[in-house]
């Protein structure tokens, strides 16, 4: 990215009258209004930051496609609310949809953009897309579930392939409510090394994302749960399946 222009800043995001001011940190790689349809990339988690998505700046370098990334509320350099741990009335999907809309409007890019979401970011992107905003030109979903119950079923199948002793550790701590223990986290790491990212060692950008969750697990634990396969948060029943129409027709 050394040879590419980079702009960064913060955008105010008003959540509610009784909530302290919130700011969304964003970064633009390339020239935002250069005539090319820009790419907005949404990170996963929820709870990691945007850093691992900067690899997409290769598209800026090769094709002059401007890249917009940002840290969602509660993550990275955006405003954190650790006092809202477990507050499912605060940490809603709609909150993140509104934040994305606020970013798009404040950057003046609502006329045309491509949306790319990874994991939870793909779920968020899909929710944005089913509302058929006029400026959305293309939608790219990377490793994003369409239905969380189907996701858990698939994860359980993979989990059953782990060594028996690892499975026993996972089950033990999930039953006892001790998923914050080092033993459980080590067992989770075995699953992640087999099925989440098989590169050894994992790229620094990926481990840095996990570190963000460790620093402030508020969003991740409230919305997701203690791991990618033990979903106990408000996203446990999430699904977009019934809202997908193909071929897509604008209303």
GROMACS .gro file of N, CA and C in nm, residues 74-187:
model
  342
   74UNK      N    1  -1.763  -0.084   1.846
   74UNK     CA    2  -1.721  -0.183   1.944
   74UNK      C    3  -1.594  -0.256   1.909
   75UNK      N    4  -1.531  -0.219   1.794
   75UNK     CA    5  -1.410  -0.287   1.751
   75UNK      C    6  -1.303  -0.188   1.708
   76UNK      N    7  -1.178  -0.234   1.711
   76UNK     CA    8  -1.067  -0.156   1.656
   76UNK      C    9  -1.061  -0.015   1.708
   77UNK      N   10  -1.054   0.082   1.614
   77UNK     CA   11  -1.039   0.223   1.651
   77UNK      C   12  -1.172   0.297   1.659
   78UNK      N   13  -1.282   0.226   1.642
   78UNK     CA   14  -1.412   0.288   1.660
   78UNK      C   15  -1.451   0.286   1.808
   79UNK      N   16  -1.560   0.353   1.840
   79UNK     CA   17  -1.602   0.365   1.980
   79UNK      C   18  -1.639   0.229   2.039
   80UNK      N   19  -1.592   0.206   2.161
   80UNK     CA   20  -1.622   0.082   2.232
   80UNK      C   21  -1.723   0.110   2.344
   81UNK      N   22  -1.804   0.011   2.375
   81UNK     CA   23  -1.900   0.021   2.485
   81UNK      C   24  -1.893  -0.105   2.570
   82UNK      N   25  -1.783  -0.124   2.645
   82UNK     CA   26  -1.770  -0.245   2.727
   82UNK      C   27  -1.877  -0.257   2.835
   83UNK      N   28  -1.938  -0.146   2.871
   83UNK     CA   29  -2.045  -0.149   2.971
   83UNK      C   30  -2.174  -0.210   2.914
   84UNK      N   31  -2.176  -0.237   2.783
   84UNK     CA   32  -2.294  -0.294   2.719
   84UNK      C   33  -2.281  -0.446   2.699
   85UNK      N   34  -2.188  -0.508   2.770
   85UNK     CA   35  -2.173  -0.654   2.761
   85UNK      C   36  -2.305  -0.723   2.793
   86UNK      N   37  -2.350  -0.810   2.701
   86UNK     CA   38  -2.473  -0.884   2.723
   86UNK      C   39  -2.600  -0.809   2.694
   87UNK      N   40  -2.589  -0.684   2.652
   87UNK     CA   41  -2.707  -0.601   2.626
   87UNK      C   42  -2.758  -0.627   2.484
   88UNK      N   43  -2.849  -0.722   2.470
   88UNK     CA   44  -2.898  -0.760   2.336
   88UNK      C   45  -2.993  -0.656   2.279
   89UNK      N   46  -3.040  -0.565   2.362
   89UNK     CA   47  -3.122  -0.456   2.310
   89UNK      C   48  -3.036  -0.349   2.244
   90UNK      N   49  -2.909  -0.344   2.282
   90UNK     CA   50  -2.816  -0.246   2.224
   90UNK      C   51  -2.745  -0.304   2.103
   91UNK      N   52  -2.685  -0.422   2.119
   91UNK     CA   53  -2.606  -0.484   2.012
   91UNK      C   54  -2.697  -0.561   1.917
   92UNK      N   55  -2.765  -0.489   1.833
   92UNK     CA   56  -2.856  -0.552   1.736
   92UNK      C   57  -2.796  -0.547   1.596
   93UNK      N   58  -2.844  -0.634   1.510
   93UNK     CA   59  -2.802  -0.630   1.371
   93UNK      C   60  -2.836  -0.495   1.308
   94UNK      N   61  -2.951  -0.441   1.344
   94UNK     CA   62  -2.995  -0.314   1.288
   94UNK      C   63  -2.897  -0.202   1.321
   95UNK      N   64  -2.834  -0.208   1.438
   95UNK     CA   65  -2.734  -0.109   1.476
   95UNK      C   66  -2.621  -0.104   1.374
   96UNK      N   67  -2.576  -0.219   1.330
   96UNK     CA   68  -2.465  -0.226   1.235
   96UNK      C   69  -2.509  -0.190   1.093
   97UNK      N   70  -2.634  -0.220   1.060
   97UNK     CA   71  -2.687  -0.177   0.930
   97UNK      C   72  -2.693  -0.025   0.925
   98UNK      N   73  -2.740   0.035   1.032
   98UNK     CA   74  -2.746   0.182   1.039
   98UNK      C   75  -2.608   0.244   1.032
   99UNK      N   76  -2.511   0.180   1.098
   99UNK     CA   77  -2.374   0.233   1.094
   99UNK      C   78  -2.320   0.229   0.952
  100UNK      N   79  -2.344   0.120   0.880
  100UNK     CA   80  -2.300   0.110   0.741
  100UNK      C   81  -2.367   0.217   0.656
  101UNK      N   82  -2.497   0.235   0.671
  101UNK     CA   83  -2.568   0.339   0.596
  101UNK      C   84  -2.510   0.477   0.627
  102UNK      N   85  -2.480   0.500   0.753
  102UNK     CA   86  -2.424   0.629   0.795
  102UNK      C   87  -2.289   0.654   0.730
  103UNK      N   88  -2.207   0.550   0.722
  103UNK     CA   89  -2.076   0.560   0.657
  103UNK      C   90  -2.092   0.595   0.510
  104UNK      N   91  -2.179   0.521   0.441
  104UNK     CA   92  -2.200   0.542   0.298
  104UNK      C   93  -2.248   0.685   0.271
  105UNK      N   94  -2.343   0.731   0.350
  105UNK     CA   95  -2.398   0.865   0.329
  105UNK      C   96  -2.296   0.974   0.358
  106UNK      N   97  -2.219   0.957   0.466
  106UNK     CA   98  -2.123   1.060   0.503
  106UNK      C   99  -2.004   1.068   0.408
  107UNK      N  100  -1.968   0.957   0.347
  107UNK     CA  101  -1.859   0.958   0.249
  107UNK      C  102  -1.908   1.000   0.111
  108UNK      N  103  -2.038   1.016   0.096
  108UNK     CA  104  -2.094   1.060  -0.032
  108UNK      C  105  -2.078   0.957  -0.142
  109UNK      N  106  -2.099   0.830  -0.108
  109UNK     CA  107  -2.076   0.723  -0.206
  109UNK      C  108  -2.202   0.640  -0.231
  110UNK      N  109  -2.318   0.695  -0.196
  110UNK     CA  110  -2.442   0.618  -0.206
  110UNK      C  111  -2.486   0.593  -0.350
  111UNK      N  112  -2.427   0.664  -0.446
  111UNK     CA  113  -2.469   0.647  -0.585
  111UNK      C  114  -2.417   0.519  -0.650
  112UNK      N  115  -2.307   0.464  -0.598
  112UNK     CA  116  -2.254   0.345  -0.662
  112UNK      C  117  -2.141   0.281  -0.584
  113UNK      N  118  -2.158   0.155  -0.543
  113UNK     CA  119  -2.055   0.086  -0.468
  113UNK      C  120  -2.075  -0.065  -0.478
  114UNK      N  121  -1.965  -0.137  -0.460
  114UNK     CA  122  -1.966  -0.282  -0.449
  114UNK      C  123  -1.948  -0.315  -0.301
  115UNK      N  124  -2.024  -0.410  -0.251
  115UNK     CA  125  -2.016  -0.447  -0.110
  115UNK      C  126  -1.961  -0.588  -0.097
  116UNK      N  127  -1.855  -0.601  -0.018
  116UNK     CA  128  -1.790  -0.730   0.004
  116UNK      C  129  -1.786  -0.757   0.154
  117UNK      N  130  -1.846  -0.867   0.197
  117UNK     CA  131  -1.849  -0.899   0.339
  117UNK      C  132  -1.791  -1.036   0.368
  118UNK      N  133  -1.711  -1.043   0.474
  118UNK     CA  134  -1.651  -1.170   0.514
  118UNK      C  135  -1.712  -1.218   0.646
  119UNK      N  136  -1.756  -1.343   0.650
  119UNK     CA  137  -1.809  -1.405   0.772
  119UNK      C  138  -1.927  -1.322   0.824
  120UNK      N  139  -1.920  -1.273   0.947
  120UNK     CA  140  -2.026  -1.186   0.997
  120UNK      C  141  -2.045  -1.064   0.906
  121UNK      N  142  -1.937  -1.014   0.848
  121UNK     CA  143  -1.948  -0.902   0.756
  121UNK      C  144  -2.033  -0.937   0.635
  122UNK      N  145  -2.031  -1.064   0.594
  122UNK     CA  146  -2.116  -1.109   0.485
  122UNK      C  147  -2.262  -1.114   0.525
  123UNK      N  148  -2.288  -1.150   0.649
  123UNK     CA  149  -2.425  -1.149   0.701
  123UNK      C  150  -2.479  -1.007   0.701
  124UNK      N  151  -2.395  -0.915   0.745
  124UNK     CA  152  -2.433  -0.773   0.746
  124UNK      C  153  -2.454  -0.721   0.605
  125UNK      N  154  -2.365  -0.759   0.514
  125UNK     CA  155  -2.377  -0.716   0.375
  125UNK      C  156  -2.505  -0.770   0.312
  126UNK      N  157  -2.539  -0.895   0.342
  126UNK     CA  158  -2.661  -0.955   0.289
  126UNK      C  159  -2.785  -0.882   0.339
  127UNK      N  160  -2.783  -0.847   0.467
  127UNK     CA  161  -2.897  -0.774   0.523
  127UNK      C  162  -2.913  -0.638   0.455
  128UNK      N  163  -2.801  -0.572   0.430
  128UNK     CA  164  -2.804  -0.445   0.358
  128UNK      C  165  -2.859  -0.466   0.217
  129UNK      N  166  -2.817  -0.573   0.154
  129UNK     CA  167  -2.852  -0.596   0.013
  129UNK      C  168  -3.000  -0.629  -0.007
  130UNK      N  169  -3.060  -0.704   0.086
  130UNK     CA  170  -3.200  -0.743   0.066
  130UNK      C  171  -3.294  -0.623   0.070
  131UNK      N  172  -3.244  -0.512   0.120
  131UNK     CA  173  -3.324  -0.389   0.119
  131UNK      C  174  -3.313  -0.316  -0.016
  132UNK      N  175  -3.231  -0.372  -0.103
  132UNK     CA  176  -3.216  -0.325  -0.240
  132UNK      C  177  -3.184  -0.176  -0.251
  133UNK      N  178  -3.078  -0.131  -0.186
  133UNK     CA  179  -3.038   0.009  -0.202
  133UNK      C  180  -2.998   0.037  -0.346
  134UNK      N  181  -3.036   0.151  -0.396
  134UNK     CA  182  -3.015   0.182  -0.538
  134UNK      C  183  -2.868   0.187  -0.576
  135UNK      N  184  -2.782   0.224  -0.482
  135UNK     CA  185  -2.640   0.240  -0.515
  135UNK      C  186  -2.560   0.111  -0.516
  136UNK      N  187  -2.617   0.002  -0.465
  136UNK     CA  188  -2.544  -0.125  -0.459
  136UNK      C  189  -2.536  -0.188  -0.598
  137UNK      N  190  -2.415  -0.198  -0.651
  137UNK     CA  191  -2.395  -0.252  -0.785
  137UNK      C  192  -2.365  -0.401  -0.785
  138UNK      N  193  -2.287  -0.446  -0.687
  138UNK     CA  194  -2.252  -0.587  -0.679
  138UNK      C  195  -2.239  -0.626  -0.532
  139UNK      N  196  -2.263  -0.754  -0.504
  139UNK     CA  197  -2.253  -0.807  -0.369
  139UNK      C  198  -2.160  -0.928  -0.370
  140UNK      N  199  -2.061  -0.928  -0.282
  140UNK     CA  200  -1.965  -1.038  -0.271
  140UNK      C  201  -1.969  -1.090  -0.127
  141UNK      N  202  -1.999  -1.218  -0.111
  141UNK     CA  203  -2.005  -1.279   0.021
  141UNK      C  204  -1.895  -1.383   0.035
  142UNK      N  205  -1.813  -1.369   0.138
  142UNK     CA  206  -1.701  -1.461   0.161
  142UNK      C  207  -1.721  -1.535   0.293
  143UNK      N  208  -1.736  -1.668   0.285
  143UNK     CA  209  -1.750  -1.751   0.405
  143UNK      C  210  -1.858  -1.697   0.498
  144UNK      N  211  -1.971  -1.661   0.440
  144UNK     CA  212  -2.079  -1.601   0.519
  144UNK      C  213  -2.198  -1.696   0.525
  145UNK      N  214  -2.244  -1.730   0.645
  145UNK     CA  215  -2.360  -1.819   0.655
  145UNK      C  216  -2.487  -1.750   0.610
  146UNK      N  217  -2.580  -1.828   0.553
  146UNK     CA  218  -2.712  -1.777   0.518
  146UNK      C  219  -2.811  -1.805   0.631
  147UNK      N  220  -2.778  -1.902   0.714
  147UNK     CA  221  -2.865  -1.941   0.824
  147UNK      C  222  -2.776  -1.995   0.936
  148UNK      N  223  -2.787  -1.936   1.055
  148UNK     CA  224  -2.694  -1.973   1.161
  148UNK      C  225  -2.716  -2.114   1.213
  149UNK      N  226  -2.838  -2.162   1.211
  149UNK     CA  227  -2.862  -2.299   1.257
  149UNK      C  228  -2.797  -2.400   1.161
  150UNK      N  229  -2.805  -2.371   1.032
  150UNK     CA  230  -2.737  -2.457   0.935
  150UNK      C  231  -2.586  -2.450   0.955
  151UNK      N  232  -2.537  -2.329   0.987
  151UNK     CA  233  -2.395  -2.310   1.013
  151UNK      C  234  -2.350  -2.398   1.130
  152UNK      N  235  -2.425  -2.395   1.239
  152UNK     CA  236  -2.388  -2.472   1.357
  152UNK      C  237  -2.392  -2.622   1.327
  153UNK      N  238  -2.489  -2.665   1.249
  153UNK     CA  239  -2.496  -2.806   1.210
  153UNK      C  240  -2.369  -2.847   1.135
  154UNK      N  241  -2.324  -2.762   1.045
  154UNK     CA  242  -2.202  -2.791   0.970
  154UNK      C  243  -2.080  -2.790   1.061
  155UNK      N  244  -2.075  -2.695   1.156
  155UNK     CA  245  -1.962  -2.689   1.249
  155UNK      C  246  -1.960  -2.812   1.340
  156UNK      N  247  -2.077  -2.857   1.380
  156UNK     CA  248  -2.084  -2.977   1.465
  156UNK      C  249  -2.028  -3.099   1.392
  157UNK      N  250  -2.053  -3.105   1.262
  157UNK     CA  251  -2.001  -3.216   1.183
  157UNK      C  252  -1.847  -3.212   1.182
  158UNK      N  253  -1.792  -3.093   1.164
  158UNK     CA  254  -1.646  -3.079   1.167
  158UNK      C  255  -1.592  -3.108   1.307
  159UNK      N  256  -1.664  -3.061   1.405
  159UNK     CA  257  -1.621  -3.082   1.544
  159UNK      C  258  -1.612  -3.230   1.578
  160UNK      N  259  -1.701  -3.310   1.520
  160UNK     CA  260  -1.701  -3.454   1.547
  160UNK      C  261  -1.578  -3.524   1.491
  161UNK      N  262  -1.504  -3.455   1.405
  161UNK     CA  263  -1.383  -3.512   1.346
  161UNK      C  264  -1.258  -3.479   1.427
  162UNK      N  265  -1.273  -3.396   1.529
  162UNK     CA  266  -1.159  -3.363   1.614
  162UNK      C  267  -1.120  -3.483   1.700
  163UNK      N  268  -0.996  -3.485   1.750
  163UNK     CA  269  -0.958  -3.591   1.844
  163UNK      C  270  -1.056  -3.596   1.962
  164UNK      N  271  -1.084  -3.716   2.009
  164UNK     CA  272  -1.184  -3.735   2.113
  164UNK      C  273  -1.156  -3.649   2.236
  165UNK      N  274  -1.028  -3.641   2.275
  165UNK     CA  275  -0.995  -3.565   2.396
  165UNK      C  276  -1.024  -3.416   2.379
  166UNK      N  277  -1.008  -3.366   2.257
  166UNK     CA  278  -1.038  -3.225   2.230
  166UNK      C  279  -1.189  -3.202   2.238
  167UNK      N  280  -1.265  -3.293   2.180
  167UNK     CA  281  -1.411  -3.283   2.188
  167UNK      C  282  -1.458  -3.284   2.333
  168UNK      N  283  -1.397  -3.368   2.414
  168UNK     CA  284  -1.439  -3.379   2.554
  168UNK      C  285  -1.411  -3.250   2.630
  169UNK      N  286  -1.299  -3.186   2.601
  169UNK     CA  287  -1.266  -3.059   2.667
  169UNK      C  288  -1.368  -2.952   2.628
  170UNK      N  289  -1.400  -2.945   2.500
  170UNK     CA  290  -1.498  -2.846   2.453
  170UNK      C  291  -1.633  -2.867   2.521
  171UNK      N  292  -1.680  -2.990   2.520
  171UNK     CA  293  -1.811  -3.020   2.578
  171UNK      C  294  -1.814  -2.992   2.727
  172UNK      N  295  -1.707  -3.030   2.796
  172UNK     CA  296  -1.699  -3.011   2.942
  172UNK      C  297  -1.716  -2.864   2.979
  173UNK      N  298  -1.639  -2.778   2.914
  173UNK     CA  299  -1.641  -2.636   2.952
  173UNK      C  300  -1.768  -2.566   2.905
  174UNK      N  301  -1.823  -2.611   2.795
  174UNK     CA  302  -1.950  -2.552   2.750
  174UNK      C  303  -2.063  -2.586   2.846
  175UNK      N  304  -2.063  -2.708   2.899
  175UNK     CA  305  -2.164  -2.748   2.996
  175UNK      C  306  -2.146  -2.677   3.129
  176UNK      N  307  -2.019  -2.654   3.168
  176UNK     CA  308  -1.991  -2.594   3.298
  176UNK      C  309  -1.988  -2.441   3.293
  177UNK      N  310  -2.000  -2.385   3.174
  177UNK     CA  311  -1.998  -2.239   3.161
  177UNK      C  312  -1.862  -2.179   3.186
  178UNK      N  313  -1.757  -2.255   3.154
  178UNK     CA  314  -1.620  -2.207   3.177
  178UNK      C  315  -1.545  -2.193   3.045
  179UNK      N  316  -1.612  -2.138   2.946
  179UNK     CA  317  -1.551  -2.125   2.814
  179UNK      C  318  -1.441  -2.020   2.809
  180UNK      N  319  -1.424  -1.944   2.917
  180UNK     CA  320  -1.314  -1.848   2.921
  180UNK      C  321  -1.185  -1.910   2.974
  181UNK      N  322  -1.188  -2.040   3.005
  181UNK     CA  323  -1.069  -2.106   3.058
  181UNK      C  324  -0.964  -2.127   2.950
  182UNK      N  325  -0.839  -2.133   2.992
  182UNK     CA  326  -0.728  -2.154   2.899
  182UNK      C  327  -0.740  -2.288   2.828
  183UNK      N  328  -0.789  -2.389   2.900
  183UNK     CA  329  -0.803  -2.522   2.841
  183UNK      C  330  -0.903  -2.520   2.726
  184UNK      N  331  -1.014  -2.451   2.747
  184UNK     CA  332  -1.116  -2.443   2.642
  184UNK      C  333  -1.061  -2.367   2.522
  185UNK      N  334  -0.995  -2.255   2.548
  185UNK     CA  335  -0.941  -2.174   2.439
  185UNK      C  336  -0.836  -2.251   2.358
  186UNK      N  337  -0.759  -2.334   2.427
  186UNK     CA  338  -0.661  -2.416   2.356
  186UNK      C  339  -0.730  -2.517   2.265
  187UNK      N  340  -0.839  -2.576   2.313
  187UNK     CA  341  -0.914  -2.671   2.232
  187UNK      C  342  -0.981  -2.602   2.113
   0.00000   0.00000   0.00000
